[in-house]
């Protein structure tokens, strides 16, 4: 039995069936929806290939050191997030509670996205696809015609979105059913803990790569694919002078690796003590980043096809208007001589040409219309799928891939909640673990019903922006500080030497003791400063506009802004509260012992020091 373990922990702690299950689970947790719809977007808006430079810098000096630290400390102490930090020092117990709170809150809206994916997946079997044309109901035709069928299906038939966040609307029964289905699938895969997760990840962690490969092969054969790849990877070196690029790169690699959620600590705690966690770190970190790049190639090849198709349709629309207005014979005006014809007609009939309200057609303009997040998955990509031969097949594959990616990430979120509670023995002994897991899933489902209302999309953006940002940066900063200052660099190095057979090299030590915490602090301060200078706004739905992003942006009401502040602050409040509680308890006990003329208690009695130290 190793130091810090008890007999019961050694006997009862679950273990992975094999190393492959563990690696696939960690990779599935790290590789999520952000790799598909966030990384390509950042590459596109930040100079294409030039963005890879700050991204790789953040990966090497921030992402990998933090990933190594979490995998190593979980494997060494063989506990979940709360158990790990309580073992190091009772003053750090709030750190695990904070990770658990963030995992719970993120899981709420993350599984709602899976519910949306299920809704599109079920509708992908229709022929034609329901978002390929406007519905026949006369009361909605005008609204759909003013926009696009894709936008209409997303904002009206899927979300049935309300005009603003003040108007909650009613529960959308189809989304409620999809949300219940998503939580049921998560529960079934999680019912026996890592025993069932380990089986599920064979599919959820590998299937997305199969689909991405199929999409890549198909996309590269589509017209315009090379234009999309050229647009993605053409470097703009001047963009590197923008501090925002470095900030977004640092936050992207941090959130992409799913650090500070507690899930990685829990997963690594099921490993045997002697496991090479350094090699695991390199595998998980590099595969995660390679997946982002691989997905970008597939996504932008398809978006290049979409832009090319839209550009051709734009020219054809203008040509049709010109030929009808001036009685020009068909096929006299083509895309190649369009500019010459337009210039000549403008010179002679400027007013008539102006009255035609011709559209500005440019391939780069359509390539600029890329999007991130739900806009990429449910608007841009679904519009591209319509133009592809066999669109139903590609839609089914795409949404099945998104669901697999999200499901494997949900395993980590739920593990970050359940493992700490189980380690703290907060589950009644009469309650089976399967029943306790069901209770957590039911509670999560009921709370997440807020996202199935007409205002649900607004609330999901609020949770995504404020829960998944500042709290994670704060937790990560305290994690690395706790290991270096409380646990001690020497003791941590000794543990790593015992587990891997060699001590951590100078690079890891420099990152842990200086570079990584400084980078985290800089990113945190910069993020808070930038957010503090900008009044948070959100786009409100107005059916009179053709595209949702063109609707009026309004600032959040005061009561909503208060909730935003609470979502950023409440998850990390346990950190100071628990520390103050133990500090007050220590001094109260000290005074009590003085009155009884007893020696004060040892404040380090609960720390995981080796008995021989």
Short mmCIF file of N, CA, C and O in Angstrom, two decimals, residues 443-493:
data_model
loop_
_atom_site.label_atom_id
_atom_site.label_comp_id
_atom_site.label_asym_id
_atom_site.label_seq_id
_atom_site.Cartn_x
_atom_site.Cartn_y
_atom_site.Cartn_z
N UNK A 443 -31.59 15.36 -11.93
CA UNK A 443 -31.47 16.75 -11.45
C UNK A 443 -30.91 17.64 -12.56
O UNK A 443 -31.41 18.75 -12.80
N UNK A 444 -29.90 17.17 -13.25
CA UNK A 444 -29.31 17.94 -14.35
C UNK A 444 -30.32 18.19 -15.45
O UNK A 444 -30.41 19.30 -16.00
N UNK A 445 -31.09 17.16 -15.78
CA UNK A 445 -32.12 17.31 -16.82
C UNK A 445 -33.15 18.37 -16.43
O UNK A 445 -33.52 19.23 -17.24
N UNK A 446 -33.60 18.33 -15.17
CA UNK A 446 -34.63 19.29 -14.73
C UNK A 446 -34.10 20.72 -14.75
O UNK A 446 -34.80 21.65 -15.18
N UNK A 447 -32.86 20.91 -14.31
CA UNK A 447 -32.28 22.26 -14.32
C UNK A 447 -32.08 22.74 -15.76
O UNK A 447 -32.29 23.92 -16.07
N UNK A 448 -31.68 21.83 -16.64
CA UNK A 448 -31.38 22.20 -18.03
C UNK A 448 -32.63 22.50 -18.85
O UNK A 448 -32.51 22.94 -20.00
N UNK A 449 -33.80 22.30 -18.28
CA UNK A 449 -35.03 22.65 -19.01
C UNK A 449 -35.09 24.13 -19.35
O UNK A 449 -35.81 24.53 -20.27
N UNK A 450 -34.33 24.95 -18.63
CA UNK A 450 -34.29 26.38 -18.95
C UNK A 450 -33.81 26.61 -20.38
O UNK A 450 -34.21 27.57 -21.04
N UNK A 451 -32.97 25.70 -20.89
CA UNK A 451 -32.42 25.86 -22.24
C UNK A 451 -33.39 25.39 -23.32
O UNK A 451 -33.11 25.56 -24.50
N UNK A 452 -34.50 24.78 -22.94
CA UNK A 452 -35.47 24.31 -23.93
C UNK A 452 -36.62 25.29 -24.09
O UNK A 452 -37.54 25.04 -24.86
N UNK A 453 -36.57 26.41 -23.37
CA UNK A 453 -37.59 27.44 -23.54
C UNK A 453 -37.27 28.29 -24.78
O UNK A 453 -36.22 28.14 -25.39
N UNK A 454 -38.18 29.18 -25.10
CA UNK A 454 -37.95 30.06 -26.25
C UNK A 454 -36.71 30.93 -26.09
O UNK A 454 -36.07 31.32 -27.07
N UNK A 455 -36.36 31.24 -24.84
CA UNK A 455 -35.17 32.05 -24.58
C UNK A 455 -33.94 31.18 -24.30
O UNK A 455 -32.91 31.70 -23.88
N UNK A 456 -34.05 29.88 -24.52
CA UNK A 456 -32.98 28.96 -24.15
C UNK A 456 -31.66 29.25 -24.82
O UNK A 456 -30.59 29.10 -24.21
N UNK A 457 -31.69 29.68 -26.10
CA UNK A 457 -30.44 29.96 -26.80
C UNK A 457 -29.70 31.12 -26.17
O UNK A 457 -28.46 31.13 -26.09
N UNK A 458 -30.45 32.14 -25.70
CA UNK A 458 -29.82 33.27 -25.01
C UNK A 458 -29.13 32.79 -23.73
O UNK A 458 -28.00 33.18 -23.42
N UNK A 459 -29.82 31.94 -22.96
CA UNK A 459 -29.27 31.47 -21.69
C UNK A 459 -28.07 30.56 -21.92
O UNK A 459 -27.12 30.56 -21.12
N UNK A 460 -28.10 29.77 -22.98
CA UNK A 460 -26.96 28.91 -23.25
C UNK A 460 -25.71 29.74 -23.56
O UNK A 460 -24.61 29.42 -23.12
N UNK A 461 -25.88 30.84 -24.31
CA UNK A 461 -24.75 31.73 -24.58
C UNK A 461 -24.22 32.36 -23.29
O UNK A 461 -23.01 32.54 -23.13
N UNK A 462 -25.13 32.69 -22.37
CA UNK A 462 -24.71 33.27 -21.09
C UNK A 462 -23.87 32.26 -20.31
O UNK A 462 -22.78 32.58 -19.81
N UNK A 463 -24.35 31.04 -20.19
CA UNK A 463 -23.62 30.01 -19.45
C UNK A 463 -22.27 29.72 -20.12
O UNK A 463 -21.25 29.59 -19.45
N UNK A 464 -22.28 29.61 -21.44
CA UNK A 464 -21.06 29.30 -22.16
C UNK A 464 -20.01 30.40 -21.99
O UNK A 464 -18.82 30.12 -21.84
N UNK A 465 -20.45 31.65 -21.99
CA UNK A 465 -19.52 32.78 -21.93
C UNK A 465 -18.95 32.99 -20.54
O UNK A 465 -17.80 33.40 -20.39
N UNK A 466 -19.75 32.71 -19.49
CA UNK A 466 -19.34 33.11 -18.14
C UNK A 466 -18.95 31.92 -17.25
O UNK A 466 -18.12 32.09 -16.37
N UNK A 467 -19.52 30.75 -17.47
CA UNK A 467 -19.12 29.59 -16.67
C UNK A 467 -17.83 28.99 -17.21
O UNK A 467 -16.93 28.62 -16.46
N UNK A 468 -17.74 28.89 -18.53
CA UNK A 468 -16.60 28.23 -19.14
C UNK A 468 -15.45 29.15 -19.45
O UNK A 468 -14.74 28.94 -20.44
N UNK A 469 -15.22 30.19 -18.65
CA UNK A 469 -14.13 31.12 -18.94
C UNK A 469 -13.35 31.44 -17.67
O UNK A 469 -12.41 30.72 -17.31
N UNK A 470 -13.74 32.51 -16.99
CA UNK A 470 -12.99 32.98 -15.82
C UNK A 470 -12.86 31.92 -14.73
O UNK A 470 -11.76 31.73 -14.17
N UNK A 471 -13.93 31.20 -14.36
CA UNK A 471 -13.77 30.19 -13.29
C UNK A 471 -12.70 29.15 -13.58
O UNK A 471 -11.92 28.78 -12.70
N UNK A 472 -12.62 28.68 -14.83
CA UNK A 472 -11.62 27.66 -15.17
C UNK A 472 -10.20 28.21 -15.08
O UNK A 472 -9.28 27.51 -14.64
N UNK A 473 -10.02 29.46 -15.50
CA UNK A 473 -8.69 30.06 -15.40
C UNK A 473 -8.26 30.21 -13.94
O UNK A 473 -7.10 29.96 -13.59
N UNK A 474 -9.19 30.62 -13.08
CA UNK A 474 -8.89 30.78 -11.66
C UNK A 474 -8.55 29.43 -11.03
O UNK A 474 -7.57 29.29 -10.28
N UNK A 475 -9.35 28.42 -11.33
CA UNK A 475 -9.11 27.08 -10.77
C UNK A 475 -7.75 26.55 -11.20
O UNK A 475 -6.98 26.02 -10.39
N UNK A 476 -7.43 26.70 -12.48
CA UNK A 476 -6.15 26.20 -12.98
C UNK A 476 -4.97 26.91 -12.31
O UNK A 476 -3.96 26.28 -11.98
N UNK A 477 -5.10 28.22 -12.11
CA UNK A 477 -4.02 28.96 -11.45
C UNK A 477 -3.81 28.45 -10.03
O UNK A 477 -2.66 28.25 -9.60
N UNK A 478 -4.89 28.21 -9.30
CA UNK A 478 -4.76 27.70 -7.93
C UNK A 478 -4.27 26.26 -7.92
O UNK A 478 -3.59 25.84 -6.98
N UNK A 479 -4.63 25.47 -8.94
CA UNK A 479 -4.15 24.09 -9.00
C UNK A 479 -2.63 24.03 -9.07
O UNK A 479 -1.98 23.32 -8.30
N UNK A 480 -2.08 24.78 -10.01
CA UNK A 480 -0.63 24.72 -10.19
C UNK A 480 0.09 25.34 -9.01
O UNK A 480 1.17 24.89 -8.59
N UNK A 481 -0.51 26.37 -8.41
CA UNK A 481 0.08 26.99 -7.22
C UNK A 481 0.03 26.02 -6.04
O UNK A 481 0.99 25.93 -5.26
N UNK A 482 -1.07 25.29 -5.92
CA UNK A 482 -1.22 24.35 -4.80
C UNK A 482 -0.19 23.24 -4.86
O UNK A 482 0.40 22.85 -3.85
N UNK A 483 0.04 22.70 -6.07
CA UNK A 483 1.00 21.60 -6.20
C UNK A 483 2.42 22.08 -5.90
O UNK A 483 3.19 21.40 -5.19
N UNK A 484 2.78 23.26 -6.39
CA UNK A 484 4.15 23.73 -6.23
C UNK A 484 4.41 24.21 -4.79
O UNK A 484 5.45 23.91 -4.20
N UNK A 485 3.47 24.96 -4.21
CA UNK A 485 3.71 25.56 -2.89
C UNK A 485 3.32 24.64 -1.74
O UNK A 485 4.04 24.54 -0.75
N UNK A 486 2.15 23.98 -1.84
CA UNK A 486 1.67 23.17 -0.73
C UNK A 486 2.24 21.75 -0.78
O UNK A 486 2.73 21.23 0.21
N UNK A 487 2.11 21.12 -1.94
CA UNK A 487 2.60 19.75 -2.07
C UNK A 487 4.12 19.71 -2.14
O UNK A 487 4.75 18.81 -1.61
N UNK A 488 4.68 20.69 -2.81
CA UNK A 488 6.12 20.80 -2.90
C UNK A 488 6.68 20.21 -4.18
O UNK A 488 6.30 19.11 -4.58
N UNK A 489 7.57 20.97 -4.82
CA UNK A 489 8.16 20.52 -6.08
C UNK A 489 8.98 19.26 -5.89
O UNK A 489 8.96 18.35 -6.74
N UNK A 490 9.71 19.16 -4.78
CA UNK A 490 10.53 17.98 -4.56
C UNK A 490 9.68 16.73 -4.39
O UNK A 490 9.95 15.68 -4.99
N UNK A 491 8.63 16.84 -3.58
CA UNK A 491 7.77 15.67 -3.35
C UNK A 491 7.05 15.27 -4.64
O UNK A 491 6.90 14.09 -4.94
N UNK A 492 6.59 16.28 -5.41
CA UNK A 492 5.92 16.01 -6.68
C UNK A 492 6.87 15.32 -7.64
O UNK A 492 6.50 14.37 -8.34
N UNK A 493 8.14 15.76 -7.67
CA UNK A 493 9.14 15.13 -8.53
C UNK A 493 9.42 13.70 -8.09
O UNK A 493 9.61 12.80 -8.92
#
